[in-house]
Tab-separated table of C-alpha atoms in Angstrom:
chain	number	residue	atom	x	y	z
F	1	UNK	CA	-7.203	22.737	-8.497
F	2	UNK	CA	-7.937	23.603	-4.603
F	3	UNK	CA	-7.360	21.780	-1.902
F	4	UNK	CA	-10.495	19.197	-0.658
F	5	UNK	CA	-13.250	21.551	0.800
F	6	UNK	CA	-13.982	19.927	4.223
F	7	UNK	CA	-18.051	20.554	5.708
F	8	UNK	CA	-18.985	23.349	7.509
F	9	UNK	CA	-20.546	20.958	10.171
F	10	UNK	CA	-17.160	20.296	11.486
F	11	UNK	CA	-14.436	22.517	10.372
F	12	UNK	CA	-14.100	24.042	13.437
F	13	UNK	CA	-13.242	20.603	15.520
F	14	UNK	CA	-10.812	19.905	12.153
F	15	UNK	CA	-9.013	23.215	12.780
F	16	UNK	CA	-8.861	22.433	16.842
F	17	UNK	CA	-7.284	19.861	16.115
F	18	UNK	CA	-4.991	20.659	14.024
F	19	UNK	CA	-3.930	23.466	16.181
F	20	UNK	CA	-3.028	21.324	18.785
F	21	UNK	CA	-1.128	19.057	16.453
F	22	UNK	CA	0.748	22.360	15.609
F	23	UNK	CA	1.578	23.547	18.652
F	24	UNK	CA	3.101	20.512	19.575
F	25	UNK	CA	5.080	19.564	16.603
F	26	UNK	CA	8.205	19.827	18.280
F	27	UNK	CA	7.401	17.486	20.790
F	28	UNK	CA	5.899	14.805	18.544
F	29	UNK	CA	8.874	14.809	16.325
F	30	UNK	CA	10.994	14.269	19.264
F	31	UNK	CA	8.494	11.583	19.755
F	32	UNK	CA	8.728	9.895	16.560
F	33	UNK	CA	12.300	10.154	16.548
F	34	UNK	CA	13.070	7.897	20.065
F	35	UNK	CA	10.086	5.383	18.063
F	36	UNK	CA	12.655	4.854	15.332
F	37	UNK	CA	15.506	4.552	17.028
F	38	UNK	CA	13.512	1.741	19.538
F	39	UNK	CA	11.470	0.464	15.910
F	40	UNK	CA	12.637	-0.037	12.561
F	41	UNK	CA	10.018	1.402	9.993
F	42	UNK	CA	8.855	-0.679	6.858
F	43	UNK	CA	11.030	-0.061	3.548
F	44	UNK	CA	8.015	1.677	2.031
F	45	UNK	CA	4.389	1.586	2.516
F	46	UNK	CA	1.216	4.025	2.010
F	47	UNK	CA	-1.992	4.756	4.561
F	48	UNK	CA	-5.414	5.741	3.800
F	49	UNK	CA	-6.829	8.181	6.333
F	50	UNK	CA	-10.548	9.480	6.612
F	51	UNK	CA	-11.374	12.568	7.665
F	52	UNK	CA	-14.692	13.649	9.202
F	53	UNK	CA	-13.473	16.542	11.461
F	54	UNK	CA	-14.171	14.978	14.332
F	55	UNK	CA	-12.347	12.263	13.503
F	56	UNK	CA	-9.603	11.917	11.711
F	57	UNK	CA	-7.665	8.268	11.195
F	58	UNK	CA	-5.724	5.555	8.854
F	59	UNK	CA	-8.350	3.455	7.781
F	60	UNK	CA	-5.778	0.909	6.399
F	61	UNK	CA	-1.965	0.462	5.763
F	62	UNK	CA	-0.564	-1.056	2.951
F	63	UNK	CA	3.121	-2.746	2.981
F	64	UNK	CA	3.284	-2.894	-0.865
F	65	UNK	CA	2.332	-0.037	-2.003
F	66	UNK	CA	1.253	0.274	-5.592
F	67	UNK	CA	0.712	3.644	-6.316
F	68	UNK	CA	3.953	5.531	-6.976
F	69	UNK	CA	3.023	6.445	-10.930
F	70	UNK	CA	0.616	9.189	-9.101
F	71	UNK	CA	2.878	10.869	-6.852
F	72	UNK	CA	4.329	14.038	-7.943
F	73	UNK	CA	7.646	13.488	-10.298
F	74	UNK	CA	8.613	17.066	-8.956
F	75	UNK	CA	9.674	15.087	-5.432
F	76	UNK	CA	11.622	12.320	-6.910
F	77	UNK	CA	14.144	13.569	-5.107
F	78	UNK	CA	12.799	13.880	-1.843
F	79	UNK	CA	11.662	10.123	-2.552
F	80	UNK	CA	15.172	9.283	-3.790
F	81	UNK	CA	16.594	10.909	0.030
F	82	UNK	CA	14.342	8.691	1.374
F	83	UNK	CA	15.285	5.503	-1.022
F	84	UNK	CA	19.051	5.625	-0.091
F	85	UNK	CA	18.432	5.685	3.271
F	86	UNK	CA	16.183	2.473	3.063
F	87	UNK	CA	18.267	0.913	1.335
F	88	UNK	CA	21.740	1.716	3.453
F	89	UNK	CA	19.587	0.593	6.490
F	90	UNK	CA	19.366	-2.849	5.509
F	91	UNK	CA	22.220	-3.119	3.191
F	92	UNK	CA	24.608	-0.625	3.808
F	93	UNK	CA	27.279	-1.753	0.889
F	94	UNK	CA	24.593	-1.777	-1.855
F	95	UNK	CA	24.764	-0.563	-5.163
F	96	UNK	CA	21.759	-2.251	-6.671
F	97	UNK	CA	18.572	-3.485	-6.198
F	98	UNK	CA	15.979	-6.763	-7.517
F	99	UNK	CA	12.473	-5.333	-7.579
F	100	UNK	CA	9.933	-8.461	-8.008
F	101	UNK	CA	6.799	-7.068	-9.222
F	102	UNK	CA	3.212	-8.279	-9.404
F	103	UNK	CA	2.323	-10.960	-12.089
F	104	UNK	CA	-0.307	-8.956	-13.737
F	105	UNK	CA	1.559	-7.323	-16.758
F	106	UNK	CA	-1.973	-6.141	-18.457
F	107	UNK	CA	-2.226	-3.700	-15.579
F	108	UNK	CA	-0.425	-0.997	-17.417
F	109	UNK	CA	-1.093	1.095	-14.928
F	110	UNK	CA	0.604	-0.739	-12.133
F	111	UNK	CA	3.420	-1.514	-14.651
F	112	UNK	CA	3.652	2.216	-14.654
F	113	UNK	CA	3.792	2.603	-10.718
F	114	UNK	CA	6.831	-0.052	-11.275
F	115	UNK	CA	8.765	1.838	-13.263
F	116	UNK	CA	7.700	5.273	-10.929
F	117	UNK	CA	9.306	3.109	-7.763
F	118	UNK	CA	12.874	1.899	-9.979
F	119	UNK	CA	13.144	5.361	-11.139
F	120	UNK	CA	13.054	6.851	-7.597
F	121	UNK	CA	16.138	3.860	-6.878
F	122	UNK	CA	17.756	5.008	-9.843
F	123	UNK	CA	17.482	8.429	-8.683
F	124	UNK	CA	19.041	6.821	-5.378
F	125	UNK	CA	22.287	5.864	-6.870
F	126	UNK	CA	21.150	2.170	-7.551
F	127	UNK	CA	21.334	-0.153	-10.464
F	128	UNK	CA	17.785	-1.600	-10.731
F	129	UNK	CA	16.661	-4.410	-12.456
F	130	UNK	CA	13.055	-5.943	-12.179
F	131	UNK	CA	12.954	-10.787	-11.275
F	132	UNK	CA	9.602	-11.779	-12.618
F	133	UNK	CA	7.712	-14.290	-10.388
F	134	UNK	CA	4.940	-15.140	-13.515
F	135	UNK	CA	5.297	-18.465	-14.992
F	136	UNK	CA	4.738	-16.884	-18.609
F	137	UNK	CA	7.909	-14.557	-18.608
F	138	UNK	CA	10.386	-17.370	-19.837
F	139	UNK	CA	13.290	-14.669	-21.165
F	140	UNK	CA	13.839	-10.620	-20.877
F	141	UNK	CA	10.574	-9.395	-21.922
F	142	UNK	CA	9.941	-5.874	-22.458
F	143	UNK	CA	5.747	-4.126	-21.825
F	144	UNK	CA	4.317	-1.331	-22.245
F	145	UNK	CA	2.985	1.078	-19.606
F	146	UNK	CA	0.143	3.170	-19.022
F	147	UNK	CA	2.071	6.058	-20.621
F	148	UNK	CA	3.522	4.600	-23.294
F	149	UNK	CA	7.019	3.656	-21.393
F	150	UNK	CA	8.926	0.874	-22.044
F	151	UNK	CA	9.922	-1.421	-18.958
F	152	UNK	CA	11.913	-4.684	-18.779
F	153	UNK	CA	11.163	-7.917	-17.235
F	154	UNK	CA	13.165	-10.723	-16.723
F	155	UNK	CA	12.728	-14.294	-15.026
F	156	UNK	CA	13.847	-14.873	-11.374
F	157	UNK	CA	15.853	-17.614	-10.871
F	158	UNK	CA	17.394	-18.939	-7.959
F	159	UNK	CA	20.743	-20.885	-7.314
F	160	UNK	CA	21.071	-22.592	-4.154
F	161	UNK	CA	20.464	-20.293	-1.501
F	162	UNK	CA	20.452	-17.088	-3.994
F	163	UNK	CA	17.883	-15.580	-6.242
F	164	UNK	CA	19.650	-13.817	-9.298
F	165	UNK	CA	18.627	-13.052	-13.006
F	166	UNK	CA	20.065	-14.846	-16.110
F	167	UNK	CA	23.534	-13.228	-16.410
F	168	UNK	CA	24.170	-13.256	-12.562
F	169	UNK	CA	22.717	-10.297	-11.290
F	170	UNK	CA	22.169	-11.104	-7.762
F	171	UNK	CA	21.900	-7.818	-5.346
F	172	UNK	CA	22.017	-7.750	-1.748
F	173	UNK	CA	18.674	-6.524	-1.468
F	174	UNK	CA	15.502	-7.723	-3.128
F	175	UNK	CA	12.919	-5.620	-2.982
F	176	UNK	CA	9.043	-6.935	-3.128
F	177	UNK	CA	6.489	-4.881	-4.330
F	178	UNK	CA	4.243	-8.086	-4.847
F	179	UNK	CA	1.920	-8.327	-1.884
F	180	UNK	CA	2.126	-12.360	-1.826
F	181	UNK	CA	-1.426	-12.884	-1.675
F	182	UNK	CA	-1.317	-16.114	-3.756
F	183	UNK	CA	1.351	-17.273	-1.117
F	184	UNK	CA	4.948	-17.425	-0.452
F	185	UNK	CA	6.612	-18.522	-3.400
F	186	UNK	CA	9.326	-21.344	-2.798
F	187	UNK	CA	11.623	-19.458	-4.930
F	188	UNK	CA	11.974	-16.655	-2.228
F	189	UNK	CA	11.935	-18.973	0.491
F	190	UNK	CA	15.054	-19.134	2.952
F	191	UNK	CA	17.030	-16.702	0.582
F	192	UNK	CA	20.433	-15.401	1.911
F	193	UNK	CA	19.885	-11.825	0.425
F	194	UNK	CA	17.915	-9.375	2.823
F	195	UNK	CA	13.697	-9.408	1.591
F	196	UNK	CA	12.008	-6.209	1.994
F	197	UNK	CA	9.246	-6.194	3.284
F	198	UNK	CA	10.098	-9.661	4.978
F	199	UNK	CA	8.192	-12.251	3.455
F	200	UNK	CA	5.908	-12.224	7.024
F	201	UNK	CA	4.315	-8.869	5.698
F	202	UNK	CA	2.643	-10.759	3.106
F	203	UNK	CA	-1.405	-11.559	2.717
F	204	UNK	CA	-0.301	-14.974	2.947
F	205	UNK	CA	-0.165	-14.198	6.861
F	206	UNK	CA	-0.334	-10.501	7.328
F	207	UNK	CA	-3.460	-9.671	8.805
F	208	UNK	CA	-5.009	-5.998	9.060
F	209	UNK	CA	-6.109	-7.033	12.724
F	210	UNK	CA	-2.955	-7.290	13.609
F	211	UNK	CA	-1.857	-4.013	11.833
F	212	UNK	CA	-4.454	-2.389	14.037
F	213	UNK	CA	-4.335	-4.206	17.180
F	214	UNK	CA	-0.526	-2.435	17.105
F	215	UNK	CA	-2.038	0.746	16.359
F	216	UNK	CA	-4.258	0.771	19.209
F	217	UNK	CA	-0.630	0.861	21.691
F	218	UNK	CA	0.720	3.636	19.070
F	219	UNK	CA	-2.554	5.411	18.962
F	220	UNK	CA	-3.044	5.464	22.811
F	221	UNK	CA	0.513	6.691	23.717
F	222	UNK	CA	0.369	9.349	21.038
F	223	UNK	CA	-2.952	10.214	22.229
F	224	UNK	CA	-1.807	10.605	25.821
F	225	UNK	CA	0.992	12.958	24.412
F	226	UNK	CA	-0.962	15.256	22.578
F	227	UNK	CA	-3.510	15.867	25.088
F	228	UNK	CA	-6.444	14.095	22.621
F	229	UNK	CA	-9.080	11.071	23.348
F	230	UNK	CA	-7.609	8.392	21.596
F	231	UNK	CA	-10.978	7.735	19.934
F	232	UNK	CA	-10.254	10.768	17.628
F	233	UNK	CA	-7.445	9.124	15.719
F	234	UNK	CA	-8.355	4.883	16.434
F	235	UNK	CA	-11.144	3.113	14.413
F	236	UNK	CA	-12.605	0.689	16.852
F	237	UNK	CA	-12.846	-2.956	15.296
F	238	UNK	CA	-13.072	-6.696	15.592
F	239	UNK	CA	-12.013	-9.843	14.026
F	240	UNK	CA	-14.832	-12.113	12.902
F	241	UNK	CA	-14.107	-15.150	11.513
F	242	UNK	CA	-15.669	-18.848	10.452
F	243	UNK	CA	-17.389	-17.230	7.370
F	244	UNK	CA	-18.369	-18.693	4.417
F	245	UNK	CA	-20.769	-15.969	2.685
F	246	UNK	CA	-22.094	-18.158	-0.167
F	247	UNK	CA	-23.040	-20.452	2.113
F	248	UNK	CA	-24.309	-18.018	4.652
F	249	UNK	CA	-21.407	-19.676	7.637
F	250	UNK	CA	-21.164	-17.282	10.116
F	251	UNK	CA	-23.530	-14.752	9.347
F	252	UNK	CA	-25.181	-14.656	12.992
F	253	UNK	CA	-21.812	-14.153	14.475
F	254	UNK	CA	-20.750	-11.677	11.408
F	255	UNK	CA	-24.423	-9.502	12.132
F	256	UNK	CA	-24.117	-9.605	16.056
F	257	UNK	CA	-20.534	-8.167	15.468
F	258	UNK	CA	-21.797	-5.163	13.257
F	259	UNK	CA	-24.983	-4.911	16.056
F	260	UNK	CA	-22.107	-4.403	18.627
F	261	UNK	CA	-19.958	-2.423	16.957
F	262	UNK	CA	-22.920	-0.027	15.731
F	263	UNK	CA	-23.842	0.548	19.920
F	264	UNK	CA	-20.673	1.261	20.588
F	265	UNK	CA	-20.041	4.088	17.954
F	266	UNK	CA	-23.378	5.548	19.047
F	267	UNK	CA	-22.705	5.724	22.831
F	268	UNK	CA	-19.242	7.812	21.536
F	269	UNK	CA	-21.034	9.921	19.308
F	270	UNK	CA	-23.699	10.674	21.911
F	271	UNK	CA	-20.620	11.410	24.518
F	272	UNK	CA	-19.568	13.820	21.761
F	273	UNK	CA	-23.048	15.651	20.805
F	274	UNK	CA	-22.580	13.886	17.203
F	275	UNK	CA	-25.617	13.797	15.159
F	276	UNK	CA	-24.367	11.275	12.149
F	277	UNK	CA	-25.652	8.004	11.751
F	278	UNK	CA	-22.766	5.203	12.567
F	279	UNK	CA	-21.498	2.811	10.090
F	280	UNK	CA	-19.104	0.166	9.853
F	281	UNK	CA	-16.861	-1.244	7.227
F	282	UNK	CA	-16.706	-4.815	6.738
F	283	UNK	CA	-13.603	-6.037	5.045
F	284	UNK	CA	-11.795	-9.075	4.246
F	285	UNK	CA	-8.672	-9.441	6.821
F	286	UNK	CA	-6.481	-10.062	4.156
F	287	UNK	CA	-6.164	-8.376	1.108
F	288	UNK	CA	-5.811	-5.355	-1.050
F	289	UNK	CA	-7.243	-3.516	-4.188
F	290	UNK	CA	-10.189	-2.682	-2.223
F	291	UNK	CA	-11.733	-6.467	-2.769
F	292	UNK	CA	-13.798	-8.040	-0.435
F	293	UNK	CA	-15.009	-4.649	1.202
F	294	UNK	CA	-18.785	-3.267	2.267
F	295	UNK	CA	-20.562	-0.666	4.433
F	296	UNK	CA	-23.314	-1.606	6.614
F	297	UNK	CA	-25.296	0.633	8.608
F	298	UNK	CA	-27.642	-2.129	10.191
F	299	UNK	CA	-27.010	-6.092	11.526
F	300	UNK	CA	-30.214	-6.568	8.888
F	301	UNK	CA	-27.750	-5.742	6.308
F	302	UNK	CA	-25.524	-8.075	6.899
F	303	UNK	CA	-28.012	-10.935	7.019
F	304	UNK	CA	-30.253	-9.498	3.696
F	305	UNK	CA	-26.990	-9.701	1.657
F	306	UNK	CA	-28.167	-10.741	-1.939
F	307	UNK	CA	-26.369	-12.915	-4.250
F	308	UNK	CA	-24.700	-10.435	-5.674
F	309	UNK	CA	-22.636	-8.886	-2.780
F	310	UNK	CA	-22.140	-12.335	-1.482
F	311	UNK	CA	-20.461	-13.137	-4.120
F	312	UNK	CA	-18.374	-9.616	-3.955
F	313	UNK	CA	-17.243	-10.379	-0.140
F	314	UNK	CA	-16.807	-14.350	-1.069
F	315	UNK	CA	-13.482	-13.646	-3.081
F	316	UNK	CA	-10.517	-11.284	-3.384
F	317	UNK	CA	-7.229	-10.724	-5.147
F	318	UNK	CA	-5.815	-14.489	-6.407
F	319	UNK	CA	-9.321	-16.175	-6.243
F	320	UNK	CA	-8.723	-16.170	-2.536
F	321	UNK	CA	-11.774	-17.290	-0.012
F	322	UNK	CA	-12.487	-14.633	2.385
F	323	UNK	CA	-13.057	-16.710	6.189
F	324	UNK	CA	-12.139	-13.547	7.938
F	325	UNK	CA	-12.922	-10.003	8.405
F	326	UNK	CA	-12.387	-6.693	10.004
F	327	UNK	CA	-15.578	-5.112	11.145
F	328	UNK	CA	-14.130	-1.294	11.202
F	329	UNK	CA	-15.742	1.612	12.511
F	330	UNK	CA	-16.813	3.638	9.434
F	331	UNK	CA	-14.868	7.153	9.520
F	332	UNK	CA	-16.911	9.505	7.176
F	333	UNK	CA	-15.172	11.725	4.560
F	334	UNK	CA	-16.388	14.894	5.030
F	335	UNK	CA	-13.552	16.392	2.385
F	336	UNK	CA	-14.840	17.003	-1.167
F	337	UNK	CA	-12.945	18.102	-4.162
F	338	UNK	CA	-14.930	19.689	-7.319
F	339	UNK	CA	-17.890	18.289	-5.526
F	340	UNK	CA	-16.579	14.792	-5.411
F	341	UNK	CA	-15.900	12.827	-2.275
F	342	UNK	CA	-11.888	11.914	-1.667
F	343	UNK	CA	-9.764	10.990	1.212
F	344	UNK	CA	-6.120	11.433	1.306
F	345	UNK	CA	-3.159	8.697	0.685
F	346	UNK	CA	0.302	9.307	1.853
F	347	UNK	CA	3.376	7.545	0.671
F	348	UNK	CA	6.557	6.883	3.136
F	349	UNK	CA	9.373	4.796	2.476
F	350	UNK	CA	11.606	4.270	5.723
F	351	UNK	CA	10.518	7.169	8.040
F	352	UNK	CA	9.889	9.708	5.501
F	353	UNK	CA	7.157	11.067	4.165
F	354	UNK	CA	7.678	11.228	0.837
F	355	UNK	CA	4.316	12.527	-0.735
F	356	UNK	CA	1.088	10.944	-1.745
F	357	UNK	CA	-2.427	12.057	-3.662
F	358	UNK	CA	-6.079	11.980	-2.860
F	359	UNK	CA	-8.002	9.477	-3.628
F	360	UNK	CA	-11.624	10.906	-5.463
F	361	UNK	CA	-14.463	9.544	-6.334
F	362	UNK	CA	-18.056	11.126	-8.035
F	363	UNK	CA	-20.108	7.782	-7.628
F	364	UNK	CA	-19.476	7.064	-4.031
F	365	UNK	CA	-21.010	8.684	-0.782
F	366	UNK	CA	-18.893	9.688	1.965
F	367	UNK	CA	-19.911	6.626	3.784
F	368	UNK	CA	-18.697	4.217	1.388
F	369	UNK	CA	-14.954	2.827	0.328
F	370	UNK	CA	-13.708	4.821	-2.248
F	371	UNK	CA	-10.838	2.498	-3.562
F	372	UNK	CA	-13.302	1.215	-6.708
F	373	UNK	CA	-13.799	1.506	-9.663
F	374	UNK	CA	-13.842	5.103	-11.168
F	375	UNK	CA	-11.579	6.494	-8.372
F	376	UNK	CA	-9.114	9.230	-9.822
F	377	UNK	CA	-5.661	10.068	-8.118
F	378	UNK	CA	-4.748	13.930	-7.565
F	379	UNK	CA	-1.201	14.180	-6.433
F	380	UNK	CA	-1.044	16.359	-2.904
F	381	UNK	CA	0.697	18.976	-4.309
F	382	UNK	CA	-1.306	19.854	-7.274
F	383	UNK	CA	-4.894	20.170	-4.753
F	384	UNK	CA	-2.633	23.140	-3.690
F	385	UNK	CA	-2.054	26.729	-5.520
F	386	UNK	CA	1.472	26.246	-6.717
F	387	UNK	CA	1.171	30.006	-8.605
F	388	UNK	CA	-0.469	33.365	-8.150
F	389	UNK	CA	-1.783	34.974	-4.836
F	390	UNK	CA	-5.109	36.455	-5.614
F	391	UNK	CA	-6.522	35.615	-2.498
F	392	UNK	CA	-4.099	37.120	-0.317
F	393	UNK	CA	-2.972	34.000	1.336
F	394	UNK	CA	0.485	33.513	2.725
F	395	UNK	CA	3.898	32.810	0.221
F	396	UNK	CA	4.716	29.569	2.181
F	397	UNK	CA	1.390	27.918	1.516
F	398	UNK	CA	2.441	28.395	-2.298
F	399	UNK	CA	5.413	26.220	-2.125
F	400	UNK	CA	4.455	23.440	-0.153
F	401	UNK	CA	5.594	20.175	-0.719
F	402	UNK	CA	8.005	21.565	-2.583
F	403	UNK	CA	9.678	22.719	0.963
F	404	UNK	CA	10.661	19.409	3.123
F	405	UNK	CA	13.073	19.676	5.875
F	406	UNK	CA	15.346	16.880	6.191
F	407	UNK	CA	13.311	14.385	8.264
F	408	UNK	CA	10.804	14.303	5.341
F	409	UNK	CA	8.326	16.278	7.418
F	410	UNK	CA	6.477	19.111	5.340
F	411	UNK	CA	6.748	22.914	6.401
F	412	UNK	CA	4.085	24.355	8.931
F	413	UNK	CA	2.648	27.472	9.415
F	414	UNK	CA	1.289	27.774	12.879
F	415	UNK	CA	1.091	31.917	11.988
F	416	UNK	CA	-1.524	31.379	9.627
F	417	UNK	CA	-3.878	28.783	10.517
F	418	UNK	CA	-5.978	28.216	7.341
F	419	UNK	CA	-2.472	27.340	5.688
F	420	UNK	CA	-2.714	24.118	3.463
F	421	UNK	CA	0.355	22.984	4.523
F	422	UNK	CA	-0.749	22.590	8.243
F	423	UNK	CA	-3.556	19.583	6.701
F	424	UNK	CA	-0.592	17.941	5.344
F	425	UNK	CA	1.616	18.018	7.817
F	426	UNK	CA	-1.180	16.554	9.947
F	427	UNK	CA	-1.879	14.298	7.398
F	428	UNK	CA	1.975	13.224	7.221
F	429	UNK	CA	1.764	12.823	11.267
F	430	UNK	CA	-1.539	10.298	11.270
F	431	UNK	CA	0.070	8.367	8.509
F	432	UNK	CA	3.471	7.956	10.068
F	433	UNK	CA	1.424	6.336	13.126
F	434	UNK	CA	-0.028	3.687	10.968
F	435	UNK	CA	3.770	3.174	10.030
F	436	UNK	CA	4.852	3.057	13.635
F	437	UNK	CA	2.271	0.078	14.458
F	438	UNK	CA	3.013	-1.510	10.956
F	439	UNK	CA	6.946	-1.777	12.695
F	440	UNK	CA	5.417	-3.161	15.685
F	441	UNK	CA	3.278	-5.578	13.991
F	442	UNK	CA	6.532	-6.918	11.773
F	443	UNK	CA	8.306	-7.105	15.062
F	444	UNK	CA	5.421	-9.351	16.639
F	445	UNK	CA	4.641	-11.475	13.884
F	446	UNK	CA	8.468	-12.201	13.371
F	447	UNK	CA	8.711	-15.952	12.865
């Protein structure tokens, strides 16, 4: 398996930039490193970034991330580094920690990312031991995963101000990996234990407006420091809201926004001697799993929707209504891997990188979201000769990923600049931005 093939058309622009990320790696880490001791990251959390060569961005940041069954088991320990560290942060005496999943058991394959994250804890040094929040898991209850596993869950309970499992166990830390779309349970309300990520994070009053809103202060400082217009690494975008898309509420307001939105990301890509044809992602403002998400390429669009797709942006995780949405700048994909379209998602937890896969998928175009249906997950490290050298290329780009300095940055190789590793270190750099804001955005929206 080789790594994503990126166009011709812009390859060169990719590689410029990259070199300048290179040759300035010492002073963005020094960067990074006064951010988190001002800012303190997220417990965990993965970013989608797009890639078009000219362009190169996170596209969205998720706080609850659900995808650890497809990193690489070969850097459990690198995640487990990362895990203790977390965890000391915000509960320096703890031995153990209360994961509350998702309710969705028949998702064996998110059952699987479950027991991926406890292992990691486990690997950490910590007891872990996984509260239930569904209503049908009345005692201990043990499922299946996606690869045949066996994985325990138990009821959460709460006494007084403390939420504990049947025979007391009651950690300092409770750890949510539900994203709280459906709401804030009262359960986990006005706990005394420490809830990461706070209960704020959640869809119930997250929204990814906010998220990027941050990003445009993190973007346009780190911008500034690199020497870069900011518009290479920021998605423009705008909040509409008032919309009810069965009934067709808000649609002018919705189209005019997409009409704007379009101009704008022409004027840039005439500024920049682009010749691609601007999109824009509409997406709900809350929410995950991809739901609630379209491309448009014309206002028209927007108002032509047929009953279908209205009913596809009307709804998303939980039966929610969607009332508001980002309109995003579309960021093509111009990386392809066996001929398929993919984009690359990288994992942190705390201020480490920690790994992460790329996202493919053969029925979408490179203007489309590719978090549907018949997407496939290819952990980093395996999109990268692990073995043999039959092309000549340098040692280090062989062991990649498997080589992490302490700081959970990968190795570079500014000597050779066609060196995987240098994508994924830039990679690692774009995504800890998005993690940067996401601290920001906690820090504002604390209630």
């Amino acid at each position: 398996m080789l790594m994503p093939v990126m166009s011709d058309n812009y390859l060169a622009q990719l590689k410029e930039f990259e070199q300048n990320i290179l040759t300035k790696q010492t002073q963005i880490e020094a960067w990074f490193r006064r951010q988190w001791s001002e800012h303190k990251p997220p417990f965990y959390g993965s970013v989608d970034i797009r890639n078009a060569g000219y362009k190169m961005a996170s596209i969205d940041m998720n706080l609850f991330p659900g995808g650890f069954n497809n990193l690489n088991p070969n850097f459990i320990q690198l995640a487990a580094h990362a895990a203790q560290d977390a965890v000391e942060r915000s509960c320096p005496q703890a031995k153990s920690v209360l994961i509350v999943p998702e309710n969705h058991t028949r998702n064996i394959f998110y059952l699987q990312n479950v027991l991926a994250l406890s292992n990691i804890l486990r690997s950490a040094g910590f007891e872990v031991r996984l509260g239930s929040l569904n209503p049908e898991i009345t005692e201990a209850t043990e499922f299946e995963t996606a690869l045949g596993d066996k994985i325990l869950l138990e009821p959460l309970l709460r006494t007084r101000e403390r939420v504990h499992l049947a025979d007391g166990f009651s950690p300092c830390l409770v750890l949510l990996n539900n994203d709280l779309s459906g709401g804030i349970p009262e359960i986990l309300q006005g706990i005394a234990q420490t809830v990461l990520p706070p209960l704020h994070g959640g869809w119930t009053t997250r929204r990814k407006t906010a998220h990027f809103a941050a990003y445009n202060q993190v973007a346009a400082e780190f911008a500034e420091l690199i020497g870069v217009d900011e518009w290479r690494i920021n998605p423009y975008f705008e909040q509409i809201g008032g919309l009810d898309f069965q009934e067709h509420e808000g649609e002018d307001a919705l189209a005019e926004a997409v009409e704007r939105m379009l101009a704008k990301i022409q004027a840039k890509y005439d500024e920049k001697g682009i010749p691609d044809k601007p999109f824009v992602i509409v997406k709900a403002d809350a929410g995950t799993y991809g739901m609630g998400v379209m491309s448009v390429k014309s206002a028209e669009e927007v108002r032509s929707l047929n009953r279908k797709n209205r009913n596809k942006m009307a709804k998303i995780k939980e039966g929610l209504e969607v009332s508001e949405v980002i309109v995003q700048e579309g960021i093509y994909t111009y990386e392809t891997l066996d001929g398929a379209v993919s984009e690359p998602v990288v994992y942190m937890m705390d201020r480490f990188v920690i790994g992460g896969f790329f996202r493919v998928h053969e029925g979408r175009a490179n203007d489309e979201n590719l978090n549907a249906g018949g997407m496939v997950f290819v952990p980093l490290n395996q999109a990268i000769p692990v073995a043999g050298n039959e092309d000549g290329g340098d040692e280090r780009c062989k062991r990649v990923f498997a080589q992490w300095d302490t700081l959970g940055v990968p190795q570079t190789n500014a000597a050779n600049p066609d060196c995987e590793c240098n994508r994924l270190y830039v990679y690692g750099v774009m995504a800890r931005l998005s993690l940067l804001a996401a601290s920001l955005e906690l820090e504002q929206a604390q209630p």
